[in-house]
Amino acid sequence: MDDMVGASPAICGVFEKISKVAATEMPVLLTGETGTGKELTAQAIHARSVRKQGPFVPINCAAIPETLLESELFGHERGAFTGAVQQKKGKLEAAAGGTLFLDEVGDLLPSLQVKLLRFLQEGTFERVGGQETLHVDTRVIAATNVELKAAIDQNRFREDLYYRLGVLHIHLPPLRDRGEDVLLMAMVFLQQALAAMTHKTIRGFSIQAIDALRTHSWPGNVRELSNRVRRAVVMSEGEEITRQDLDLVGEDIHAADSLDSLRAAHQRIETELLVKALTFHRGNMSRVARDLKVSRSTLYRKLKQYELEKFTLSLAQPMAIPKTTRKSNGDASPSKRSPMMAEEPSIETSLQPAAQIL
Ligand SMILES: Nc1ncnc2c1ncn2[C@@H]1O[C@H](COP(=O)(O)OP(=O)(O)OP(=O)(O)O)[C@@H](O)[C@H]1O
Ligand SMILES: [Mg+2]
């Protein structure tokens, strides 16, 4: 469930860091724009840590009213405030033996920042209205999509807490910086959506849809991509997901009325077909060559021409983070294949017609 898709250098760097920080007990700070996968990353760290049998408890500091947050986080004693009819454990205790995911940590009130800092330094805290000092074995992973440095400058976030939280820091890159991961993820999300909708027979994305996926700037990052693909599967009426299905009309830089030279159009189509075939066949050259009806040597020449060799290599690598955790033995063999590759549909397109144009 927590498998993260990606093969770009940017996300592979993240995968490496996840494996490394999973092997420690220190707090982790996750940063990144909305929808880049901070929560998924927190889950991945937990699932690869020695705490994986323990609970993973998320709490969103921005979604809980300030007056309730302290009690939600640290719990309260009976009679601590009006309505506190019985003692209640907070999320910190609920996560004992596991991981507390403190989302939107930048929204924590200064008084709670002090309490959190003390917990991180000494492992101790008191429930609201409680006298007893409690100890709990909980690992903290925090996340923010705002610049905490700016909050520190404005005295809204404690610098000492920032440094304590951020010893291990993972930044999730925006989707627009992950190159062909967009297509890879789009294919995976498509297969996932199709698995839930058995009456649809969709073979893949149209060339224009692939173009739109590659050129859109993805302000909502992976969440936006996932939502658009799921929506497209519902809306689609044909065998291919179109740009319209993705609701990315009007963003195509190769709009019908813009003039491409014949050579540029030819190269664009070839690139798109190659990416499509490579993604479908996970870089399996024989299958790609067979589907595109070219020889393997022609295929290699084309890949070189369009600088797709790196993309090919990345596809042959595991798309998910290896399940190994504490010991890094350098074995990066895929422990689990993405469902998108289980059945490999044939791409009924060929390089041949395009090649004949010139
Ligand atoms: N690398 C990835 N592979 C597959 N799915 C991903 C990946 N990254 C994110 N997702 C999916 O994208 C969606 C958003 O991810 P997530 O909730 O972790 O983002 P976030 O950074 O916490 O966003 P926000 O800041 O808005 O809370 C989720 O459905 C998640 O499963
Ligand atoms: Mg989140």
mmCIF file of N, CA and C in Angstrom, residues 69-180:
data_model
loop_
_atom_site.group_PDB
_atom_site.id
_atom_site.type_symbol
_atom_site.label_atom_id
_atom_site.label_comp_id
_atom_site.label_asym_id
_atom_site.label_seq_id
_atom_site.Cartn_x
_atom_site.Cartn_y
_atom_site.Cartn_z
ATOM 1 N N LEU A 69 -5.920 21.079 20.586
ATOM 2 C CA LEU A 69 -4.730 20.383 20.078
ATOM 3 C C LEU A 69 -3.852 19.810 21.188
ATOM 4 N N GLU A 70 -3.672 20.581 22.256
ATOM 5 C CA GLU A 70 -2.783 20.093 23.324
ATOM 6 C C GLU A 70 -3.321 18.778 23.892
ATOM 7 N N SER A 71 -4.631 18.752 24.134
ATOM 8 C CA SER A 71 -5.228 17.543 24.695
ATOM 9 C C SER A 71 -5.210 16.389 23.687
ATOM 10 N N GLU A 72 -5.429 16.705 22.410
ATOM 11 C CA GLU A 72 -5.370 15.669 21.368
ATOM 12 C C GLU A 72 -3.987 15.035 21.309
ATOM 13 N N LEU A 73 -2.983 15.895 21.441
ATOM 14 C CA LEU A 73 -1.605 15.457 21.284
ATOM 15 C C LEU A 73 -1.068 14.788 22.547
ATOM 16 N N PHE A 74 -1.292 15.447 23.693
ATOM 17 C CA PHE A 74 -0.669 14.959 24.929
ATOM 18 C C PHE A 74 -1.665 14.291 25.884
ATOM 19 N N GLY A 75 -2.954 14.348 25.551
ATOM 20 C CA GLY A 75 -3.963 13.740 26.428
ATOM 21 C C GLY A 75 -4.345 14.662 27.577
ATOM 22 N N HIS A 76 -5.348 14.265 28.365
ATOM 23 C CA HIS A 76 -5.717 15.074 29.535
ATOM 24 C C HIS A 76 -6.137 14.175 30.685
ATOM 25 N N GLU A 77 -6.090 14.769 31.879
ATOM 26 C CA GLU A 77 -6.565 14.064 33.071
ATOM 27 C C GLU A 77 -8.036 14.403 33.274
ATOM 28 N N ARG A 78 -8.686 13.590 34.046
ATOM 29 C CA ARG A 78 -10.080 13.839 34.372
ATOM 30 C C ARG A 78 -10.214 15.189 35.087
ATOM 31 N N GLY A 79 -11.167 15.980 34.638
ATOM 32 C CA GLY A 79 -11.408 17.277 35.283
ATOM 33 C C GLY A 79 -10.433 18.367 34.866
ATOM 34 N N ALA A 80 -9.592 18.096 33.865
ATOM 35 C CA ALA A 80 -8.600 19.092 33.438
ATOM 36 C C ALA A 80 -9.278 20.349 32.904
ATOM 37 N N PHE A 81 -10.427 20.182 32.290
ATOM 38 C CA PHE A 81 -11.202 21.322 31.782
ATOM 39 C C PHE A 81 -12.654 20.886 31.693
ATOM 40 N N THR A 82 -13.526 21.842 31.485
ATOM 41 C CA THR A 82 -14.950 21.519 31.411
ATOM 42 C C THR A 82 -15.157 20.476 30.309
ATOM 43 N N GLY A 83 -15.812 19.434 30.639
ATOM 44 C CA GLY A 83 -16.071 18.401 29.631
ATOM 45 C C GLY A 83 -15.076 17.262 29.693
ATOM 46 N N ALA A 84 -13.997 17.440 30.466
ATOM 47 C CA ALA A 84 -13.014 16.353 30.581
ATOM 48 C C ALA A 84 -13.492 15.398 31.671
ATOM 49 N N VAL A 85 -14.499 14.599 31.329
ATOM 50 C CA VAL A 85 -15.133 13.749 32.352
ATOM 51 C C VAL A 85 -14.297 12.527 32.692
ATOM 52 N N GLN A 86 -13.393 12.185 31.806
ATOM 53 C CA GLN A 86 -12.496 11.087 32.149
ATOM 54 C C GLN A 86 -11.114 11.312 31.555
ATOM 55 N N GLN A 87 -10.170 10.555 32.086
ATOM 56 C CA GLN A 87 -8.808 10.678 31.585
ATOM 57 C C GLN A 87 -8.737 10.205 30.132
ATOM 58 N N LYS A 88 -7.919 10.878 29.330
ATOM 59 C CA LYS A 88 -7.802 10.457 27.932
ATOM 60 C C LYS A 88 -6.343 10.519 27.494
ATOM 61 N N LYS A 89 -5.910 9.458 26.832
ATOM 62 C CA LYS A 89 -4.547 9.468 26.299
ATOM 63 C C LYS A 89 -4.515 10.247 24.991
ATOM 64 N N GLY A 90 -3.411 10.922 24.759
ATOM 65 C CA GLY A 90 -3.269 11.678 23.509
ATOM 66 C C GLY A 90 -2.641 10.824 22.420
ATOM 67 N N LYS A 91 -2.496 11.436 21.254
ATOM 68 C CA LYS A 91 -1.924 10.716 20.098
ATOM 69 C C LYS A 91 -0.481 10.276 20.373
ATOM 70 N N LEU A 92 0.222 11.074 21.156
ATOM 71 C CA LEU A 92 1.616 10.734 21.462
ATOM 72 C C LEU A 92 1.686 9.379 22.166
ATOM 73 N N GLU A 93 0.759 9.164 23.087
ATOM 74 C CA GLU A 93 0.718 7.881 23.795
ATOM 75 C C GLU A 93 0.130 6.786 22.909
ATOM 76 N N ALA A 94 -0.848 7.184 22.082
ATOM 77 C CA ALA A 94 -1.462 6.195 21.188
ATOM 78 C C ALA A 94 -0.415 5.614 20.232
ATOM 79 N N ALA A 95 0.620 6.415 19.967
ATOM 80 C CA ALA A 95 1.650 5.970 19.017
ATOM 81 C C ALA A 95 2.802 5.250 19.711
ATOM 82 N N ALA A 96 2.638 4.907 20.979
ATOM 83 C CA ALA A 96 3.723 4.238 21.721
ATOM 84 C C ALA A 96 4.184 2.979 20.996
ATOM 85 N N GLY A 97 5.481 2.853 20.850
ATOM 86 C CA GLY A 97 6.034 1.696 20.137
ATOM 87 C C GLY A 97 6.001 1.883 18.628
ATOM 88 N N GLY A 98 5.418 2.982 18.199
ATOM 89 C CA GLY A 98 5.305 3.239 16.763
ATOM 90 C C GLY A 98 5.746 4.648 16.417
ATOM 91 N N THR A 99 5.011 5.266 15.483
ATOM 92 C CA THR A 99 5.410 6.565 14.945
ATOM 93 C C THR A 99 4.256 7.556 15.007
ATOM 94 N N LEU A 100 4.539 8.766 15.481
ATOM 95 C CA LEU A 100 3.566 9.855 15.442
ATOM 96 C C LEU A 100 3.899 10.726 14.235
ATOM 97 N N PHE A 101 2.907 10.909 13.341
ATOM 98 C CA PHE A 101 3.131 11.774 12.180
ATOM 99 C C PHE A 101 2.476 13.124 12.440
ATOM 100 N N LEU A 102 3.299 14.127 12.707
ATOM 101 C CA LEU A 102 2.829 15.476 13.031
ATOM 102 C C LEU A 102 2.757 16.297 11.754
ATOM 103 N N ASP A 103 1.580 16.314 11.159
ATOM 104 C CA ASP A 103 1.436 17.007 9.883
ATOM 105 C C ASP A 103 1.213 18.504 10.129
ATOM 106 N N GLU A 104 1.692 19.334 9.199
ATOM 107 C CA GLU A 104 1.558 20.795 9.307
ATOM 108 C C GLU A 104 2.110 21.280 10.640
ATOM 109 N N VAL A 105 3.305 20.862 10.963
ATOM 110 C CA VAL A 105 3.894 21.166 12.261
ATOM 111 C C VAL A 105 4.114 22.675 12.444
ATOM 112 N N GLY A 106 4.169 23.402 11.340
ATOM 113 C CA GLY A 106 4.351 24.854 11.402
ATOM 114 C C GLY A 106 3.182 25.561 12.071
ATOM 115 N N ASP A 107 2.043 24.882 12.190
ATOM 116 C CA ASP A 107 0.859 25.478 12.806
ATOM 117 C C ASP A 107 0.789 25.255 14.314
ATOM 118 N N LEU A 108 1.790 24.612 14.863
ATOM 119 C CA LEU A 108 1.782 24.337 16.298
ATOM 120 C C LEU A 108 1.971 25.637 17.086
ATOM 121 N N LEU A 109 1.130 25.850 18.106
ATOM 122 C CA LEU A 109 1.253 27.049 18.944
ATOM 123 C C LEU A 109 2.593 27.038 19.686
ATOM 124 N N PRO A 110 3.121 28.245 19.999
ATOM 125 C CA PRO A 110 4.418 28.303 20.688
ATOM 126 C C PRO A 110 4.451 27.468 21.973
ATOM 127 N N SER A 111 3.369 27.472 22.752
ATOM 128 C CA SER A 111 3.390 26.708 24.007
ATOM 129 C C SER A 111 3.523 25.204 23.720
ATOM 130 N N LEU A 112 2.908 24.753 22.654
ATOM 131 C CA LEU A 112 3.005 23.329 22.305
ATOM 132 C C LEU A 112 4.355 23.001 21.683
ATOM 133 N N GLN A 113 4.943 24.008 21.030
ATOM 134 C CA GLN A 113 6.285 23.795 20.483
ATOM 135 C C GLN A 113 7.275 23.493 21.610
ATOM 136 N N VAL A 114 7.103 24.219 22.733
ATOM 137 C CA VAL A 114 7.987 23.997 23.883
ATOM 138 C C VAL A 114 7.798 22.576 24.416
ATOM 139 N N LYS A 115 6.541 22.180 24.498
ATOM 140 C CA LYS A 115 6.225 20.853 25.037
ATOM 141 C C LYS A 115 6.754 19.737 24.123
ATOM 142 N N LEU A 116 6.634 19.981 22.822
ATOM 143 C CA LEU A 116 7.134 19.003 21.859
ATOM 144 C C LEU A 116 8.656 18.916 21.921
ATOM 145 N N LEU A 117 9.291 20.075 22.029
ATOM 146 C CA LEU A 117 10.758 20.099 22.097
ATOM 147 C C LEU A 117 11.238 19.302 23.312
ATOM 148 N N ARG A 118 10.562 19.502 24.411
ATOM 149 C CA ARG A 118 10.951 18.773 25.627
ATOM 150 C C ARG A 118 10.782 17.265 25.409
ATOM 151 N N PHE A 119 9.691 16.898 24.765
ATOM 152 C CA PHE A 119 9.501 15.469 24.511
ATOM 153 C C PHE A 119 10.628 14.924 23.620
ATOM 154 N N LEU A 120 10.985 15.703 22.597
ATOM 155 C CA LEU A 120 12.021 15.225 21.678
ATOM 156 C C LEU A 120 13.369 15.110 22.377
ATOM 157 N N GLN A 121 13.611 16.027 23.340
ATOM 158 C CA GLN A 121 14.912 16.013 24.002
ATOM 159 C C GLN A 121 14.971 15.011 25.147
ATOM 160 N N GLU A 122 13.876 14.924 25.901
ATOM 161 C CA GLU A 122 13.935 14.112 27.117
ATOM 162 C C GLU A 122 12.997 12.909 27.082
ATOM 163 N N GLY A 123 12.096 12.889 26.109
ATOM 164 C CA GLY A 123 11.137 11.780 26.037
ATOM 165 C C GLY A 123 10.051 11.870 27.101
ATOM 166 N N THR A 124 9.882 13.040 27.705
ATOM 167 C CA THR A 124 8.890 13.179 28.783
ATOM 168 C C THR A 124 7.857 14.260 28.484
ATOM 169 N N PHE A 125 6.709 14.135 29.123
ATOM 170 C CA PHE A 125 5.630 15.129 28.973
ATOM 171 C C PHE A 125 4.614 14.927 30.090
ATOM 172 N N GLU A 126 3.674 15.879 30.222
ATOM 173 C CA GLU A 126 2.540 15.703 31.130
ATOM 174 C C GLU A 126 1.252 15.846 30.332
ATOM 175 N N ARG A 127 0.236 15.096 30.737
ATOM 176 C CA ARG A 127 -1.079 15.293 30.120
ATOM 177 C C ARG A 127 -1.632 16.629 30.581
ATOM 178 N N VAL A 128 -2.597 17.183 29.859
ATOM 179 C CA VAL A 128 -3.213 18.448 30.269
ATOM 180 C C VAL A 128 -3.884 18.216 31.631
ATOM 181 N N GLY A 129 -3.571 19.091 32.587
ATOM 182 C CA GLY A 129 -4.137 18.970 33.936
ATOM 183 C C GLY A 129 -3.457 17.906 34.772
ATOM 184 N N GLY A 130 -2.374 17.315 34.256
ATOM 185 C CA GLY A 130 -1.710 16.235 34.988
ATOM 186 C C GLY A 130 -0.442 16.719 35.686
ATOM 187 N N GLN A 131 -0.112 16.096 36.812
ATOM 188 C CA GLN A 131 1.098 16.435 37.561
ATOM 189 C C GLN A 131 2.216 15.439 37.233
ATOM 190 N N GLU A 132 1.792 14.242 36.887
ATOM 191 C CA GLU A 132 2.764 13.167 36.716
ATOM 192 C C GLU A 132 3.546 13.320 35.415
ATOM 193 N N THR A 133 4.861 13.159 35.526
ATOM 194 C CA THR A 133 5.685 13.197 34.312
ATOM 195 C C THR A 133 5.690 11.810 33.679
ATOM 196 N N LEU A 134 5.316 11.766 32.405
ATOM 197 C CA LEU A 134 5.178 10.475 31.724
ATOM 198 C C LEU A 134 6.287 10.289 30.685
ATOM 199 N N HIS A 135 6.608 9.022 30.462
ATOM 200 C CA HIS A 135 7.588 8.678 29.424
ATOM 201 C C HIS A 135 6.861 7.856 28.367
ATOM 202 N N VAL A 136 7.185 8.061 27.123
ATOM 203 C CA VAL A 136 6.603 7.197 26.104
ATOM 204 C C VAL A 136 7.607 7.025 24.969
ATOM 205 N N ASP A 137 7.597 5.806 24.394
ATOM 206 C CA ASP A 137 8.555 5.482 23.338
ATOM 207 C C ASP A 137 7.885 5.678 21.974
ATOM 208 N N THR A 138 7.885 6.917 21.529
ATOM 209 C CA THR A 138 7.241 7.237 20.248
ATOM 210 C C THR A 138 8.224 7.991 19.358
ATOM 211 N N ARG A 139 8.299 7.554 18.122
ATOM 212 C CA ARG A 139 9.137 8.302 17.179
ATOM 213 C C ARG A 139 8.302 9.370 16.498
ATOM 214 N N VAL A 140 8.893 10.549 16.292
ATOM 215 C CA VAL A 140 8.153 11.644 15.677
ATOM 216 C C VAL A 140 8.664 11.911 14.259
ATOM 217 N N ILE A 141 7.716 11.933 13.324
ATOM 218 C CA ILE A 141 8.020 12.403 11.970
ATOM 219 C C ILE A 141 7.119 13.612 11.734
ATOM 220 N N ALA A 142 7.707 14.741 11.378
ATOM 221 C CA ALA A 142 6.922 15.961 11.183
ATOM 222 C C ALA A 142 6.943 16.368 9.716
ATOM 223 N N ALA A 143 5.911 17.085 9.305
ATOM 224 C CA ALA A 143 5.863 17.547 7.916
ATOM 225 C C ALA A 143 5.345 18.966 7.850
ATOM 226 N N THR A 144 5.779 19.662 6.821
ATOM 227 C CA THR A 144 5.271 21.014 6.588
ATOM 228 C C THR A 144 5.329 21.339 5.105
ATOM 229 N N ASN A 145 4.336 22.085 4.632
ATOM 230 C CA ASN A 145 4.455 22.567 3.245
ATOM 231 C C ASN A 145 4.684 24.068 3.216
ATOM 232 N N VAL A 146 4.989 24.644 4.389
ATOM 233 C CA VAL A 146 5.382 26.059 4.407
ATOM 234 C C VAL A 146 6.858 26.147 4.771
ATOM 235 N N GLU A 147 7.458 27.249 4.430
ATOM 236 C CA GLU A 147 8.862 27.495 4.694
ATOM 237 C C GLU A 147 9.016 27.790 6.192
ATOM 238 N N LEU A 148 9.540 26.847 6.948
ATOM 239 C CA LEU A 148 9.668 27.069 8.397
ATOM 240 C C LEU A 148 10.684 28.162 8.716
ATOM 241 N N LYS A 149 11.650 28.347 7.820
ATOM 242 C CA LYS A 149 12.654 29.404 8.055
ATOM 243 C C LYS A 149 11.965 30.757 8.159
ATOM 244 N N ALA A 150 10.978 30.987 7.290
ATOM 245 C CA ALA A 150 10.247 32.272 7.320
ATOM 246 C C ALA A 150 9.483 32.390 8.630
ATOM 247 N N ALA A 151 8.889 31.277 9.081
ATOM 248 C CA ALA A 151 8.138 31.296 10.345
ATOM 249 C C ALA A 151 9.087 31.585 11.514
ATOM 250 N N ILE A 152 10.321 31.107 11.408
ATOM 251 C CA ILE A 152 11.311 31.375 12.470
ATOM 252 C C ILE A 152 11.644 32.866 12.487
ATOM 253 N N ASP A 153 11.846 33.428 11.289
ATOM 254 C CA ASP A 153 12.158 34.868 11.191
ATOM 255 C C ASP A 153 11.049 35.708 11.805
ATOM 256 N N GLN A 154 9.810 35.225 11.669
ATOM 257 C CA GLN A 154 8.686 35.993 12.213
ATOM 258 C C GLN A 154 8.353 35.559 13.649
ATOM 259 N N ASN A 155 9.247 34.845 14.253
ATOM 260 C CA ASN A 155 9.067 34.377 15.635
ATOM 261 C C ASN A 155 7.813 33.531 15.837
ATOM 262 N N ARG A 156 7.388 32.852 14.788
ATOM 263 C CA ARG A 156 6.227 31.966 14.928
ATOM 264 C C ARG A 156 6.649 30.516 15.150
ATOM 265 N N PHE A 157 7.894 30.220 14.838
ATOM 266 C CA PHE A 157 8.372 28.853 15.037
ATOM 267 C C PHE A 157 9.738 28.887 15.720
ATOM 268 N N ARG A 158 9.893 28.059 16.730
ATOM 269 C CA ARG A 158 11.129 28.068 17.516
ATOM 270 C C ARG A 158 12.287 27.487 16.713
ATOM 271 N N GLU A 159 13.387 28.213 16.733
ATOM 272 C CA GLU A 159 14.540 27.766 15.973
ATOM 273 C C GLU A 159 15.104 26.460 16.555
ATOM 274 N N ASP A 160 15.106 26.374 17.908
ATOM 275 C CA ASP A 160 15.669 25.159 18.526
ATOM 276 C C ASP A 160 14.845 23.914 18.150
ATOM 277 N N LEU A 161 13.525 24.088 18.054
ATOM 278 C CA LEU A 161 12.670 22.966 17.649
ATOM 279 C C LEU A 161 12.942 22.592 16.191
ATOM 280 N N TYR A 162 13.115 23.631 15.374
ATOM 281 C CA TYR A 162 13.410 23.398 13.956
ATOM 282 C C TYR A 162 14.670 22.548 13.799
ATOM 283 N N TYR A 163 15.708 22.906 14.545
ATOM 284 C CA TYR A 163 16.956 22.161 14.409
ATOM 285 C C TYR A 163 16.841 20.751 14.990
ATOM 286 N N ARG A 164 16.049 20.639 16.035
ATOM 287 C CA ARG A 164 15.857 19.330 16.654
ATOM 288 C C ARG A 164 15.083 18.396 15.701
ATOM 289 N N LEU A 165 14.055 18.965 15.068
ATOM 290 C CA LEU A 165 13.230 18.165 14.159
ATOM 291 C C LEU A 165 13.949 17.848 12.856
ATOM 292 N N GLY A 166 14.752 18.824 12.440
ATOM 293 C CA GLY A 166 15.271 18.752 11.071
ATOM 294 C C GLY A 166 16.659 18.164 10.932
ATOM 295 N N VAL A 167 17.123 17.435 11.950
ATOM 296 C CA VAL A 167 18.449 16.807 11.814
ATOM 297 C C VAL A 167 18.412 15.889 10.593
ATOM 298 N N LEU A 168 17.330 15.108 10.512
ATOM 299 C CA LEU A 168 17.123 14.284 9.319
ATOM 300 C C LEU A 168 16.009 14.953 8.514
ATOM 301 N N HIS A 169 16.359 15.440 7.370
ATOM 302 C CA HIS A 169 15.412 16.217 6.570
ATOM 303 C C HIS A 169 15.267 15.591 5.187
ATOM 304 N N ILE A 170 14.024 15.369 4.778
ATOM 305 C CA ILE A 170 13.794 14.877 3.413
ATOM 306 C C ILE A 170 12.889 15.877 2.700
ATOM 307 N N HIS A 171 13.347 16.374 1.571
ATOM 308 C CA HIS A 171 12.512 17.281 0.776
ATOM 309 C C HIS A 171 11.908 16.500 -0.383
ATOM 310 N N LEU A 172 10.591 16.567 -0.489
ATOM 311 C CA LEU A 172 9.909 15.895 -1.596
ATOM 312 C C LEU A 172 9.866 16.844 -2.793
ATOM 313 N N PRO A 173 10.495 16.481 -3.887
ATOM 314 C CA PRO A 173 10.532 17.395 -5.034
ATOM 315 C C PRO A 173 9.153 17.529 -5.672
ATOM 316 N N PRO A 174 8.848 18.709 -6.218
ATOM 317 C CA PRO A 174 7.570 18.846 -6.928
ATOM 318 C C PRO A 174 7.537 17.916 -8.143
ATOM 319 N N LEU A 175 6.337 17.541 -8.539
ATOM 320 C CA LEU A 175 6.207 16.594 -9.656
ATOM 321 C C LEU A 175 6.837 17.138 -10.933
ATOM 322 N N ARG A 176 6.758 18.465 -11.133
ATOM 323 C CA ARG A 176 7.314 19.039 -12.371
ATOM 324 C C ARG A 176 8.832 18.847 -12.476
ATOM 325 N N ASP A 177 9.481 18.521 -11.361
ATOM 326 C CA ASP A 177 10.926 18.274 -11.399
ATOM 327 C C ASP A 177 11.251 16.783 -11.459
ATOM 328 N N ARG A 178 10.239 15.948 -11.719
ATOM 329 C CA ARG A 178 10.510 14.506 -11.705
ATOM 330 C C ARG A 178 10.456 13.882 -13.092
ATOM 331 N N GLY A 179 10.557 14.707 -14.128
ATOM 332 C CA GLY A 179 10.657 14.212 -15.501
ATOM 333 C C GLY A 179 9.592 13.194 -15.863
ATOM 334 N N GLU A 180 10.053 12.052 -16.381
ATOM 335 C CA GLU A 180 9.127 11.057 -16.919
ATOM 336 C C GLU A 180 8.367 10.288 -15.833
#
